[in-house]
Short mmCIF file of C-alpha atoms and ligand atoms in Angstrom, two decimals:
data_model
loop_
_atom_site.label_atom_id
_atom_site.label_comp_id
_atom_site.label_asym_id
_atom_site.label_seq_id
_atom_site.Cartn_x
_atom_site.Cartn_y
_atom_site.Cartn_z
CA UNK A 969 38.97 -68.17 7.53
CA UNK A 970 39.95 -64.43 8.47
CA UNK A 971 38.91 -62.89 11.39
CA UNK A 972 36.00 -60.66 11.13
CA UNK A 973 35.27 -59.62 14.54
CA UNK A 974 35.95 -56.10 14.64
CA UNK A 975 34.77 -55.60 11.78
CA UNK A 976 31.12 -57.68 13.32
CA UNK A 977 31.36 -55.16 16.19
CA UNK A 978 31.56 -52.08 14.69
CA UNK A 979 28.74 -53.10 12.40
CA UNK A 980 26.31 -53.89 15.35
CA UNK A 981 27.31 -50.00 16.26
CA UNK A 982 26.67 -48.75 12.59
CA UNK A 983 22.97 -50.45 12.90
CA UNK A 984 22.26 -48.00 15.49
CA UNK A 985 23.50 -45.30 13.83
CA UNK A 986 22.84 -45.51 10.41
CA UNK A 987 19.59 -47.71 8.27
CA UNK A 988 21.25 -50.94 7.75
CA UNK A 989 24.44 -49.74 9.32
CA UNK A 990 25.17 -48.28 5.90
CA UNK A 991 25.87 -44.77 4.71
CA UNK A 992 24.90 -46.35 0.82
CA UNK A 993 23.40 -49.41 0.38
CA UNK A 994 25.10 -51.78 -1.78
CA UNK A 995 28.08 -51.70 1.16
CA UNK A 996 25.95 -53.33 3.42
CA UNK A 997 27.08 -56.80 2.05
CA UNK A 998 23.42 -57.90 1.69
CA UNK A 999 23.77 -59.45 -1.51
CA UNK A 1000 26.65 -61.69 -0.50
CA UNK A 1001 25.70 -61.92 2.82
CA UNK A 1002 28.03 -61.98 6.22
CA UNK A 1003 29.40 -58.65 7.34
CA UNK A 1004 31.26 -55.50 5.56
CA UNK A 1005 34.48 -55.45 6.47
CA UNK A 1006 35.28 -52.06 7.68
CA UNK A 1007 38.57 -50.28 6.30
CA UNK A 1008 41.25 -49.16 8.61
CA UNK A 1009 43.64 -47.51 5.10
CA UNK A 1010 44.57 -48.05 1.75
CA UNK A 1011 47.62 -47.80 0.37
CA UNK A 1012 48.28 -48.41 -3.63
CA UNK A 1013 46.29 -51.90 -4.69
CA UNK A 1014 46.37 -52.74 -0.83
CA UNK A 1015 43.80 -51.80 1.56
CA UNK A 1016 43.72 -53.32 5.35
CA UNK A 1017 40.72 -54.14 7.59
CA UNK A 1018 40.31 -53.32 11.37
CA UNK A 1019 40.83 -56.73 12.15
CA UNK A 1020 44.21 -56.05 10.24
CA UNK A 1021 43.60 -58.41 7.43
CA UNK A 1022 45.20 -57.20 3.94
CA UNK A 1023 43.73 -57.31 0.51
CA UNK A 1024 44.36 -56.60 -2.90
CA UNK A 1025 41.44 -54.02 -3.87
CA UNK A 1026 39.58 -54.39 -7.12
CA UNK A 1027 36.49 -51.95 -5.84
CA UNK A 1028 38.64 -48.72 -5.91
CA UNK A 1029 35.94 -47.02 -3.87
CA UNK A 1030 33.75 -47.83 -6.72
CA UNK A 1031 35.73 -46.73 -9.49
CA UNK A 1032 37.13 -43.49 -8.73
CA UNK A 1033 40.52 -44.75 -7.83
CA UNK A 1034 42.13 -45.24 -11.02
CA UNK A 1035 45.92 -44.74 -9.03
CA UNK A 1036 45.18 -46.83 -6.14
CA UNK A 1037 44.94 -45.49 -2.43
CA UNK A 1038 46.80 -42.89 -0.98
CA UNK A 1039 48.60 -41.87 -3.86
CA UNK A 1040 51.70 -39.53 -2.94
CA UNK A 1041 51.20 -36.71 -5.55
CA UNK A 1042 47.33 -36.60 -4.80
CA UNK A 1043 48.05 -36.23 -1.03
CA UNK A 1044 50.88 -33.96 -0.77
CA UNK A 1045 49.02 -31.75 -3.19
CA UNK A 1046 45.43 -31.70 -1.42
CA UNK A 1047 47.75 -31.17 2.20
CA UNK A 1048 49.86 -27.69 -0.10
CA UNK A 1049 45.96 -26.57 -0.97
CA UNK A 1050 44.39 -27.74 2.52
CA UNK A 1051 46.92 -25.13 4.37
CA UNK A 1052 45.30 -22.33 2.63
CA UNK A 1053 41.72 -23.01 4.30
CA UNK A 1054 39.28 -25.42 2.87
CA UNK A 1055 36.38 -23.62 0.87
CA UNK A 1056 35.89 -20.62 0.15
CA UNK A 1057 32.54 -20.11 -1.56
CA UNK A 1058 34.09 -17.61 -4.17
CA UNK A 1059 35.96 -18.59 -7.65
CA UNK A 1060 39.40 -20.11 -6.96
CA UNK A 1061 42.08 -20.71 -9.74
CA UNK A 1062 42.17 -24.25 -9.23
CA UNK A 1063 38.44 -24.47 -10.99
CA UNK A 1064 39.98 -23.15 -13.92
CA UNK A 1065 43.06 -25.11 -13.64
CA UNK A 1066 40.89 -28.58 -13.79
CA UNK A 1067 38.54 -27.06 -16.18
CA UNK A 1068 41.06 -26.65 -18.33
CA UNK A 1069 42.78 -29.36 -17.97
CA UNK A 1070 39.77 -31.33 -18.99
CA UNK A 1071 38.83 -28.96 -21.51
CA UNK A 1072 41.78 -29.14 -23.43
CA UNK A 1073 42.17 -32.47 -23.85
CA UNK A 1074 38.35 -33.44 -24.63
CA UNK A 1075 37.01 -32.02 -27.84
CA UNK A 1076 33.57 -33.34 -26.49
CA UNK A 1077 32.72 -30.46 -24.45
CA UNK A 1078 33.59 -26.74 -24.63
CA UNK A 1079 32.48 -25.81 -21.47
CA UNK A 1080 31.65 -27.52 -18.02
CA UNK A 1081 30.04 -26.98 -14.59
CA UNK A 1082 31.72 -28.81 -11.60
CA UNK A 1083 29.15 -30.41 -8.68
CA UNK A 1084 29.35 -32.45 -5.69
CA UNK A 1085 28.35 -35.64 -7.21
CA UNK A 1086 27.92 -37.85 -9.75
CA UNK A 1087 23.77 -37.65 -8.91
CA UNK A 1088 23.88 -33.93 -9.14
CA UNK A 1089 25.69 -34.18 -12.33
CA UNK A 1090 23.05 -36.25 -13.97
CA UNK A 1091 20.04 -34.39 -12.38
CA UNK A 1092 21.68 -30.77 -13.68
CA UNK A 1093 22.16 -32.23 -16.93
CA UNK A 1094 18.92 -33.60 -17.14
CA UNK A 1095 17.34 -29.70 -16.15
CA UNK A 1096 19.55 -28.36 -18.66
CA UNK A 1097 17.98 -30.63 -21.43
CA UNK A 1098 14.34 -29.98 -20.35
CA UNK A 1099 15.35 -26.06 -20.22
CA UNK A 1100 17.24 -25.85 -23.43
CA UNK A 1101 14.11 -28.03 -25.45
CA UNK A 1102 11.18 -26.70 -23.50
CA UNK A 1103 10.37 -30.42 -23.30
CA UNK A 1104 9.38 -32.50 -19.99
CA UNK A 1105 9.97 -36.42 -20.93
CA UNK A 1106 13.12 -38.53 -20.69
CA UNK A 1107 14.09 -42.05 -21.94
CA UNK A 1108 16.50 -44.17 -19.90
CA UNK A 1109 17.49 -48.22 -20.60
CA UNK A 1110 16.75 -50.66 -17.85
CA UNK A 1111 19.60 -51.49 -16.47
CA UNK A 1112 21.58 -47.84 -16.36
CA UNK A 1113 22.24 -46.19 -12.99
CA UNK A 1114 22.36 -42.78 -13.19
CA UNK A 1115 21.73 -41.64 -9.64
CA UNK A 1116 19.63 -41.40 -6.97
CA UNK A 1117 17.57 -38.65 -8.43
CA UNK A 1118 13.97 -39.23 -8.23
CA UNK A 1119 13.05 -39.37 -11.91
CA UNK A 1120 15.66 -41.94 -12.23
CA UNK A 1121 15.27 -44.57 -9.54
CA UNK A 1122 13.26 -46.42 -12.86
CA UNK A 1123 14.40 -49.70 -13.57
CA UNK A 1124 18.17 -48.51 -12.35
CA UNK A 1125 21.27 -50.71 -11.60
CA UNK A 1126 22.86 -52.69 -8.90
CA UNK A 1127 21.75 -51.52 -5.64
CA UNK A 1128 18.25 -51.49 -6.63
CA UNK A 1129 18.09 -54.58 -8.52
CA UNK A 1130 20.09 -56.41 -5.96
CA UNK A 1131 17.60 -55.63 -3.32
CA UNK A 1132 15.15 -56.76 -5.48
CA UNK A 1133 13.19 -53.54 -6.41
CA UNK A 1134 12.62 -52.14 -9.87
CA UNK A 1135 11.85 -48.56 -8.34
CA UNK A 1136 11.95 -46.64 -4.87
CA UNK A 1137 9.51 -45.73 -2.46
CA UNK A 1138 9.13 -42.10 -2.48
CA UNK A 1139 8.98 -41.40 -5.83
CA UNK A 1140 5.69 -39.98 -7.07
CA UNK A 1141 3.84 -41.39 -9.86
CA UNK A 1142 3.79 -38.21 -11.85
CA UNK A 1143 7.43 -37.88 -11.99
CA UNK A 1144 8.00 -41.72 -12.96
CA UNK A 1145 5.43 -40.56 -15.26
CA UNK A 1146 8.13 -38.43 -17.28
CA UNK A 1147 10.21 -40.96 -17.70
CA UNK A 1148 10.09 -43.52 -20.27
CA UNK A 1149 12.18 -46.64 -19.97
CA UNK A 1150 13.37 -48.79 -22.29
CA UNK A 1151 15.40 -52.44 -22.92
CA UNK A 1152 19.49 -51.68 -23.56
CA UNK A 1153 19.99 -52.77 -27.86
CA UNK A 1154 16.97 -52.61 -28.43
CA UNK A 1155 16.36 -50.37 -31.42
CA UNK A 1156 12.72 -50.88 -32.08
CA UNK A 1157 11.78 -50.55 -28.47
CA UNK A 1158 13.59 -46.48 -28.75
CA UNK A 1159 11.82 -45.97 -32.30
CA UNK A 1160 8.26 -47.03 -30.64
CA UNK A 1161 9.02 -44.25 -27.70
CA UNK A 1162 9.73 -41.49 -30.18
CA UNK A 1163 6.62 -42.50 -32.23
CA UNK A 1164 4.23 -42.53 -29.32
CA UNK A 1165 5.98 -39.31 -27.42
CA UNK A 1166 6.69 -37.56 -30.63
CA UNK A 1167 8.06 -33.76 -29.95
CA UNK A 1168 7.80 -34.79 -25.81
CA UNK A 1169 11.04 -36.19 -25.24
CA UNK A 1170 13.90 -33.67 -23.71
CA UNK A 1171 16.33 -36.10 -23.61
CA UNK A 1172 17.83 -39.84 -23.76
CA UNK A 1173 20.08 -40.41 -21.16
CA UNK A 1174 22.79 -43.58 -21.44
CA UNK A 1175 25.55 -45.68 -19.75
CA UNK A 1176 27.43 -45.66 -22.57
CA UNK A 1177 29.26 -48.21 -20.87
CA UNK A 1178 26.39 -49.56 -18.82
CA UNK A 1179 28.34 -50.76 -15.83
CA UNK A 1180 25.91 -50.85 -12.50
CA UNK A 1181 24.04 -53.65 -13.33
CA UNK A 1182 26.92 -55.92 -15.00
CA UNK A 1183 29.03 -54.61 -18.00
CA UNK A 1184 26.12 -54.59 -20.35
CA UNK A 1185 28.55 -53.81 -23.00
CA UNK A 1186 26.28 -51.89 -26.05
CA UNK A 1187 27.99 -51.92 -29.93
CA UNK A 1188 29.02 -49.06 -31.65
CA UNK A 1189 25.66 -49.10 -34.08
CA UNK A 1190 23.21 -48.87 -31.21
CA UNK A 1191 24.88 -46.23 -29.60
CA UNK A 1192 25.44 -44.36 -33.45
CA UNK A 1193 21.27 -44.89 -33.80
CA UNK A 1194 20.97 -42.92 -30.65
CA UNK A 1195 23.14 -40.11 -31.85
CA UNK A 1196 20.82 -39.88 -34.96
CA UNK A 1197 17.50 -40.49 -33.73
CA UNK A 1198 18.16 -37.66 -30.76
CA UNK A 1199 19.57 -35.19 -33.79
CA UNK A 1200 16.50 -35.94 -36.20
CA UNK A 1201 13.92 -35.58 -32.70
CA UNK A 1202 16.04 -31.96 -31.74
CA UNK A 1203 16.62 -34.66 -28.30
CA UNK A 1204 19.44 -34.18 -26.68
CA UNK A 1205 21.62 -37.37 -25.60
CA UNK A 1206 23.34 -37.61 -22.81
CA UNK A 1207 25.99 -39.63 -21.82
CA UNK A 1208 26.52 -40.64 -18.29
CA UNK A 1209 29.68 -41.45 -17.88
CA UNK A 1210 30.60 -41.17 -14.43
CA UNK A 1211 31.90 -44.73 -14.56
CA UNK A 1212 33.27 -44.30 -17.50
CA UNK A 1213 34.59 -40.86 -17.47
CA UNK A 1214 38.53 -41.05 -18.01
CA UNK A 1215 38.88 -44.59 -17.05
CA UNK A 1216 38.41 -46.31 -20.44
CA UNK A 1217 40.68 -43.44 -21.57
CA UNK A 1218 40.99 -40.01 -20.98
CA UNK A 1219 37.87 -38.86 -22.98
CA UNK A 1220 35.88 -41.52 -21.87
CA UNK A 1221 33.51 -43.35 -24.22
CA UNK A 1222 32.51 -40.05 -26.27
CA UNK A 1223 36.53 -40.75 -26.95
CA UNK A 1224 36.27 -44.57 -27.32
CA UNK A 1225 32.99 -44.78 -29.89
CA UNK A 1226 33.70 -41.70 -31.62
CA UNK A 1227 30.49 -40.25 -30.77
CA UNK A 1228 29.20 -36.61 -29.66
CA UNK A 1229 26.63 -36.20 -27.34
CA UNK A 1230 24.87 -33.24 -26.32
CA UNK A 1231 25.73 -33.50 -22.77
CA UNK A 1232 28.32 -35.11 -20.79
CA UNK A 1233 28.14 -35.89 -17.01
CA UNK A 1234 30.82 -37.20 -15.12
CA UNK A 1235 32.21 -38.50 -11.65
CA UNK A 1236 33.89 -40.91 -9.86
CA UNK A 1237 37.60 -40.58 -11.37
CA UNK A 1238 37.29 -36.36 -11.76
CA UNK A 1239 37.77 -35.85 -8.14
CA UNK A 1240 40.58 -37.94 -7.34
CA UNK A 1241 38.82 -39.41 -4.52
CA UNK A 1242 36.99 -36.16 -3.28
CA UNK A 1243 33.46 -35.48 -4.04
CA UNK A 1244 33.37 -33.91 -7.29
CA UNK A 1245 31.37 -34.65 -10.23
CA UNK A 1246 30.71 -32.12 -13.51
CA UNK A 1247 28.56 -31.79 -16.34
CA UNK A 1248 30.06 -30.31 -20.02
CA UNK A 1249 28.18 -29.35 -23.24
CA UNK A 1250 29.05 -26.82 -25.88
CA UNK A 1251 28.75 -23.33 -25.12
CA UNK A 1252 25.55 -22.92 -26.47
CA UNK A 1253 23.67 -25.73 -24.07
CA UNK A 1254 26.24 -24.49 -21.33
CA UNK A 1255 24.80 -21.25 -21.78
CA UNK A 1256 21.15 -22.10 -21.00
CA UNK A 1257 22.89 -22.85 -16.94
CA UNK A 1258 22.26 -19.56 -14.21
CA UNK A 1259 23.31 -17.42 -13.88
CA UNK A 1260 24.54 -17.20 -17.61
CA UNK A 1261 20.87 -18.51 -18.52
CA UNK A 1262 17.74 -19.22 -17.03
CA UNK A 1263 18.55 -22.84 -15.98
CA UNK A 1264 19.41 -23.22 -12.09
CA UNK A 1265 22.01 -24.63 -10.54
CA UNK A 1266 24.01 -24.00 -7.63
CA UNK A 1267 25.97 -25.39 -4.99
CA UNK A 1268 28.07 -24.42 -1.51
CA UNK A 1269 30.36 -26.36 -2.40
CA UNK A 1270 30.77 -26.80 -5.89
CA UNK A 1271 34.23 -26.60 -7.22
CA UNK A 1272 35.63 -27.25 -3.45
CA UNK A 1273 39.57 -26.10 -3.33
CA UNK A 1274 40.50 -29.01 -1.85
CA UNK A 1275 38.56 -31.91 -4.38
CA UNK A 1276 39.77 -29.41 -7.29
CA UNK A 1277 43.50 -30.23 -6.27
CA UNK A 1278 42.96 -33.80 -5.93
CA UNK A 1279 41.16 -34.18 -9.57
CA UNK A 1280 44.19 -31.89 -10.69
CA UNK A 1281 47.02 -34.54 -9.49
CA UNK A 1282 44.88 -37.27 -10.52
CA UNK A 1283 43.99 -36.64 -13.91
CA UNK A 1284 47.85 -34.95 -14.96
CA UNK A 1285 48.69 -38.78 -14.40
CA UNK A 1286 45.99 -39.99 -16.06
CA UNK A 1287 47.49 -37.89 -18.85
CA UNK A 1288 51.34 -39.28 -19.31
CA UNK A 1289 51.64 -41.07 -22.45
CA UNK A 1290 50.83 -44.73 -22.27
CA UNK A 1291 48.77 -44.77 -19.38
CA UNK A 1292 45.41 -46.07 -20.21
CA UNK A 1293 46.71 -48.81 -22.26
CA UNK A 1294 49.06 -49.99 -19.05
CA UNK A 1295 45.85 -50.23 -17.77
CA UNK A 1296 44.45 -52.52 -19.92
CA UNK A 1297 47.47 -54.65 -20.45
CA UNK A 1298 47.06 -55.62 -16.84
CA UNK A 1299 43.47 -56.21 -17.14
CA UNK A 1300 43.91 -58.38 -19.74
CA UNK A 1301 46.77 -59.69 -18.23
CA UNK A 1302 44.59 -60.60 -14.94
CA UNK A 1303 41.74 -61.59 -16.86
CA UNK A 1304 43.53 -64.47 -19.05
CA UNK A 1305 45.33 -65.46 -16.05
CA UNK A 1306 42.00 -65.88 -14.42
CA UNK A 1307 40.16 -67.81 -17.39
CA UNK A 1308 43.29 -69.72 -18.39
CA UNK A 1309 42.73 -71.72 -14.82
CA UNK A 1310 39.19 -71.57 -15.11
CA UNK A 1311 37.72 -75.15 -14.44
CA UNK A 1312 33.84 -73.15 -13.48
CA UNK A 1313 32.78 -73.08 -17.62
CA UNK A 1314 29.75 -70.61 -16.34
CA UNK A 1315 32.37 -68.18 -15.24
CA UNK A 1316 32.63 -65.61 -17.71
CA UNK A 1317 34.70 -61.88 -18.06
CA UNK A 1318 33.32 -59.31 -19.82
CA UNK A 1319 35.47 -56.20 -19.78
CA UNK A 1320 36.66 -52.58 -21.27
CA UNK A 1321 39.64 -51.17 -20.95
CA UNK A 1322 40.17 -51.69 -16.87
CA UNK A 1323 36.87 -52.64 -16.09
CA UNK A 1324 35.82 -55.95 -15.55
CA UNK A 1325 32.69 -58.03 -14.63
CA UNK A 1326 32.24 -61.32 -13.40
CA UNK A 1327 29.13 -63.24 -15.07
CA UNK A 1328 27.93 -66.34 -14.77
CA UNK A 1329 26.35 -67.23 -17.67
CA UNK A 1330 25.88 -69.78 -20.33
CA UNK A 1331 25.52 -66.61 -22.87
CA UNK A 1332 28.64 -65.17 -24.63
CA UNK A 1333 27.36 -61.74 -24.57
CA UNK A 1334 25.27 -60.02 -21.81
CA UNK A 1335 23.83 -56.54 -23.27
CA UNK A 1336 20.94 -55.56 -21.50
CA UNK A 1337 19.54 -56.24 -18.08
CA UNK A 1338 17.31 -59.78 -18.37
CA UNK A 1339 20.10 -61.69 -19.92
CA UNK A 1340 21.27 -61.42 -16.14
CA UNK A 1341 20.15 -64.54 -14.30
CA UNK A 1342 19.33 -63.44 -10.67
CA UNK A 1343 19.58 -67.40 -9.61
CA UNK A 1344 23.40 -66.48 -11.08
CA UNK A 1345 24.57 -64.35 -8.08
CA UNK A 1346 24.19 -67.55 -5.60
CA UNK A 1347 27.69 -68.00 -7.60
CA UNK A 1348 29.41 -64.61 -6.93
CA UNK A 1349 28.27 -65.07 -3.09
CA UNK A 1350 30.41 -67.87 -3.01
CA UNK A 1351 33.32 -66.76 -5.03
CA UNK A 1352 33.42 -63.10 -3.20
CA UNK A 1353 33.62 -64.72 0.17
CA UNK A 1354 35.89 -67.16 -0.94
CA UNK A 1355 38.13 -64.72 -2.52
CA UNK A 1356 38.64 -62.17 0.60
CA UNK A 1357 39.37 -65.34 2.32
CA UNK A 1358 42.24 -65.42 0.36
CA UNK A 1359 43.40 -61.93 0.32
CA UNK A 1360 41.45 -59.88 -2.56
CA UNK A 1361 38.14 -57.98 -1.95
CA UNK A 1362 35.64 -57.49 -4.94
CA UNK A 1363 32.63 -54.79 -4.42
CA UNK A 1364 30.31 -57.23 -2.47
CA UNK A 1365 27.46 -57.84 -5.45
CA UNK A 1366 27.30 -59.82 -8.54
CA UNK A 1367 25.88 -57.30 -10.19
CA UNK A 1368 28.95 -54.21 -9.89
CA UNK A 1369 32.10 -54.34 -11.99
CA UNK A 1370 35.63 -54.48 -10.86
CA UNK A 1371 38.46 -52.22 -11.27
CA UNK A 1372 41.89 -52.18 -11.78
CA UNK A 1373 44.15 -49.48 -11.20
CA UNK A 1374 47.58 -47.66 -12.18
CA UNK A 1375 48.67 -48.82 -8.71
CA UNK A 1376 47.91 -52.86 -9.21
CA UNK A 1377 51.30 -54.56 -9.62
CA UNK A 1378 52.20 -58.28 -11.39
CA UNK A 1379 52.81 -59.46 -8.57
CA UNK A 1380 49.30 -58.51 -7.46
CA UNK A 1381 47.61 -59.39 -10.40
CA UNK A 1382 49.68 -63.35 -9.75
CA UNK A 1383 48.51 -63.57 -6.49
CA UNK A 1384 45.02 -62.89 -7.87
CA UNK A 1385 44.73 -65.18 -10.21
CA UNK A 1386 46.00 -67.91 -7.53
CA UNK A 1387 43.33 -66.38 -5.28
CA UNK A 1388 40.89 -66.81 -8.21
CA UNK A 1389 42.26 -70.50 -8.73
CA UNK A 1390 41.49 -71.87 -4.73
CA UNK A 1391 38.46 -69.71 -5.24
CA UNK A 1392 36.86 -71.15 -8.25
CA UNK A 1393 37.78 -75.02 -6.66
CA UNK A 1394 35.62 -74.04 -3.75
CA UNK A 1395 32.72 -72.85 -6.29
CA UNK A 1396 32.86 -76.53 -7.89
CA UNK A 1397 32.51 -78.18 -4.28
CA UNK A 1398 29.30 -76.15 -3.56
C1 LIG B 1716 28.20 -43.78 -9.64
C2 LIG B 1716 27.32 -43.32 -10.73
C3 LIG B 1716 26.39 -42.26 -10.56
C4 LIG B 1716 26.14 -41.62 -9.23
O1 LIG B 1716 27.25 -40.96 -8.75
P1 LIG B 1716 27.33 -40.60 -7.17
O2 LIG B 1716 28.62 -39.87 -7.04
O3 LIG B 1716 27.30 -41.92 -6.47
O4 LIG B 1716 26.16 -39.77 -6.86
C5 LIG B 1716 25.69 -41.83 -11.67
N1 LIG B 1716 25.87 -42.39 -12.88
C6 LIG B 1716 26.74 -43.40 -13.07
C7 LIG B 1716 26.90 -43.97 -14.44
C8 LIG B 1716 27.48 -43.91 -12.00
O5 LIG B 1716 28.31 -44.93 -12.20
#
C-alpha cells in the first residue's frame, strides 16, 4: 500500500479552505473514495506525490497535456515571454502568432476569439448563435459536458452524474427552460425537437467526441444528420471540442468526420497547460462578436502573453509530421497490451486516437449516456485504487477518459499494462 499521509493532511487543511477541499469537484476523489493525492511536480508521463510516491499519469490535467509535464520547449518559452511582464491588457503579437498558427492549418474556421476557458468558450459561442439567429433555444445530448455555464448544467457529464445529480442548484427554471435536451444517436428524438420548437432553436451544441461521461463514441451518420438538419433549420451547430480539440489530430473532429460546423469551441490542449480556451467561425458569424458586431464579449485576460506562448510551443509540436498517429500507436499499443491479459471479460476499452475509456460493460458499444451502468463504477473504484497502488494514476471516476501523451514511453506503457495485470487479479478477488 503507498503512503498517503501527507497527502490525508493537507486534505483535512483544503476542507477548511475550500467546499470539499476541492478547487473542482470531480478531484475530490468522491467517486472512488479515499483521499486525492496531492501533486508535488510532473515531469514527462511521471508525476510525484507529496508523500513522494511516483506514477505514470494517464489524467494529463484532464486532457490538456498532450506532451506530458514540464515540457522543455513549453517552459523555456513561457520563462523568454514571462521576462517581458505578464499581461498587458492591449494586443500582443503572440495572439496573432497562435491565431495563425491555428488558422492556417484548420480550414474549419476563418477567424477565432481566444478566452480564459473552455466554459467561456462554449457560453460565447452559444451568445454568438442566439445573436447571429435572433433565436433563444438550444439543444444539447445527455451526456455532453460543455461547461459550467448555467444553461448547460442539463443532463451534463462526469462530475455531475457522478455525484448523482442530473442538474445544479442555482440554475433558474426559465433558463433550463431554453434548453432542450436530448438522448446521444438518437435521430428521432432531434427530429421531434425541431418539429415541436420549429424556427426557436439557435443552436445544437455537441461532443463530437462525447468524452465526460465515458467515450460515448457517436458514428459518422448521426453526426452528418446534425450537419443537415441545423443547415435546413438556418441552426447553427456547434462543436465542442475542447476535449477533442487537436488531440485526435490537429483539426480535431471537424478534421476527423469531415464535417463543418458553424462554430467551433475549444480548450484544454490550446493553452499548453495555461488557461486558454477560443471559439472560431467564419468571418461572417465571427463578425456578429463586439466590438466588430453587436455580440459581447470581453475579457482581462483574454489572449494572456504568457498562455499565448505556451499554446504556441505546444501546438508547433503538435504539428511535426507523424505526431498524432505516434500517439495512437501507443494507445493502441497500451490498450492491446491491457486486453491481451485481460482475465475481467466486463472490462472493456473504447478509444479514439489517444483517448481511452475504461467500461465495464457487457455491451460492445456504449453511445449515449444510459447504456452506462452506475452499479458499473463499484469496478473502476477498485481498479483505480488498485492501480496507483502500483504506480499509475487514472482521473479518479469511472465516468472520465484517459489520456496518453507525446511524453508516455514503452517502457511506460509495459509497466502499465503489468500494473493493469496485478490490478485486474485484485478486481476478480473482490
Ligand atoms: C473541459 C471541457 C469544458 C470546460 O472547460 P473548462 O476549461 O474546464 O472550463 C467544456 N467542454 C468540454 C467538451 C470539455 O471537455
Amino acid at each position: 500500500m503507498i503512503q498517503t499521509s501527507n497527502s490525508e493532511k493537507l486534505f483535512q487543511k483544503a476542507k477548511e479552505f475550500f467546499p470539499g477541499g476541492v478547487n473542482s469537484p470531480v478531484r475530490a476523489f468522491k467517486s472512488v473514495g479515499g483521499t486525492p493525492i496531492f501533486i508535488k511536480k510532473g515531469s514527462g508521463s511521471h508525476i510525484w506525490d507529496e508523500d513522494n510516491n511516483e506514477f505514470i499519469d494517464y489524467c494529463g490535467s484532464w486532457g490538456p497535456l498532450i506532451l506530458g509535464h514540464a515540457n522543455q520547449t513549453v517552459l523555456s518559452k513561457v520563462n523568454e515571454t514571462m521576462q517581458n511582464g505578464t499581461s498587458f491588457g492591449a494586443p500582443t503579437k503572440l495572439e496573432n502568432e497562435l491565431a495563425n498558427l491555428i488558422l492556417s492549418n484548420n480550414p474549419y474556421i476563418n477567424k477565432i476569439r481566444f478566452v480564459s476557458s473552455g466554459t467561456e468558450a462554449v457560453m460565447s459561442a452559444i451568445r454568438v448563435a442566439r445573436g447571429f439567429t435572433n433565436r433563444s433555444k438550444i439543444l444539447k445530448f445527455e451526456g455532453c459536458y460543455h461547461g459550467h455555464a448555467d444553461s448547460l448544467l442539463v443532463k451534463a457529464g462526469s462530475g455531475l452524474v457522478t455525484f448523482g445529480n442530473s442538474s445544479s442548484a442555482g440554475v433558474p427554471d426559465s433558463f433550463v427552460n431554453e434548453t432542450i435536451t436530448v438522448q446521444l444517436n438518437n435521430k428521432e428524438a432531434v427530429l421531434k425537437a425541431f418539429e415541436t420548437y420549429k424556427n426557436e432553436i439557435a443552436c445544437v451544441i455537441i461532443e463530437p467526441v462525447p468524452a465526460n461521461n465515458g467515450l460515448l463514441l457517436q458514428g459518422k451518420e448521426f453526426l452528418t444528420f446534425l450537419r443537415d438538419i441545423c443547415t435546413s433549420n438556418k441552426t447553427l451547430l456547434i462543436f465542442d471540442e475542447v476535449i477533442s480539440g487537436f488531440r485526435i489530430g490537429f483539426t480535431g473532429a471537424a478534421g476527423f468526420y469531415n464535417i463543418q460546423p458553424d462554430i467551433i469551441t475549444y480548450g484544454k490542449i490550446i493553452g499548453g497547460g495555461f488557461p486558454v480556451g477560443a471559439y472560431g467561425a467564419n468571418v461572417e458569424i465571427m463578425n456578429c462578436v463586439s466590438p466588430e458586431g453587436n455580440v459581447y464579449q470581453a475579457g482581462t485576460l483574454s489572449g494572456n502573453p504568457v498562455a499565448m506562448t505556451a499554446g504556441i510551443a505546444q501546438l508547433t509540436q503538435c504539428l511535426h509530421p507523424n505526431f498524432y498517429k505516434e500517439l495512437e500507436d501507443k494507445t493502441n499499443y497500451l490498450i492491446e497490451g491491457i486486453l491481451k491479459n485481460n482475465s475481467f471479460p466486463l472490462l472493456k476499452i473504447f478509444k479514439l486516437g489517444s483517448i481511452f475509456w475504461l467500461a465495464f460493460s457487457n455491451k460492445d458499444k456504449i453511445n449515449n449516456a444510459d447504456d452506462i451502468d452506475a452499479n458499473s463504477m463499484q469496478y473502476f473504484k477498485t481498479l483505480h485504487y488498485e492501480l496507483l497502488n502500483n504506480g499509475v494514476y487514472l482521473g479518479p471516476s469511472g465516468y472520465e477518459v484517459g489520456f496518453v501523451s507525446a511524453a508516455h514511453t514503452i517502457q511506460d506503457l509495459d509497466k502499465t499494462i503489468l500494473a493493469f495485470k496485478n490490478a485486474i487479479n485484485k478486481l476478480k478477488l473482490n
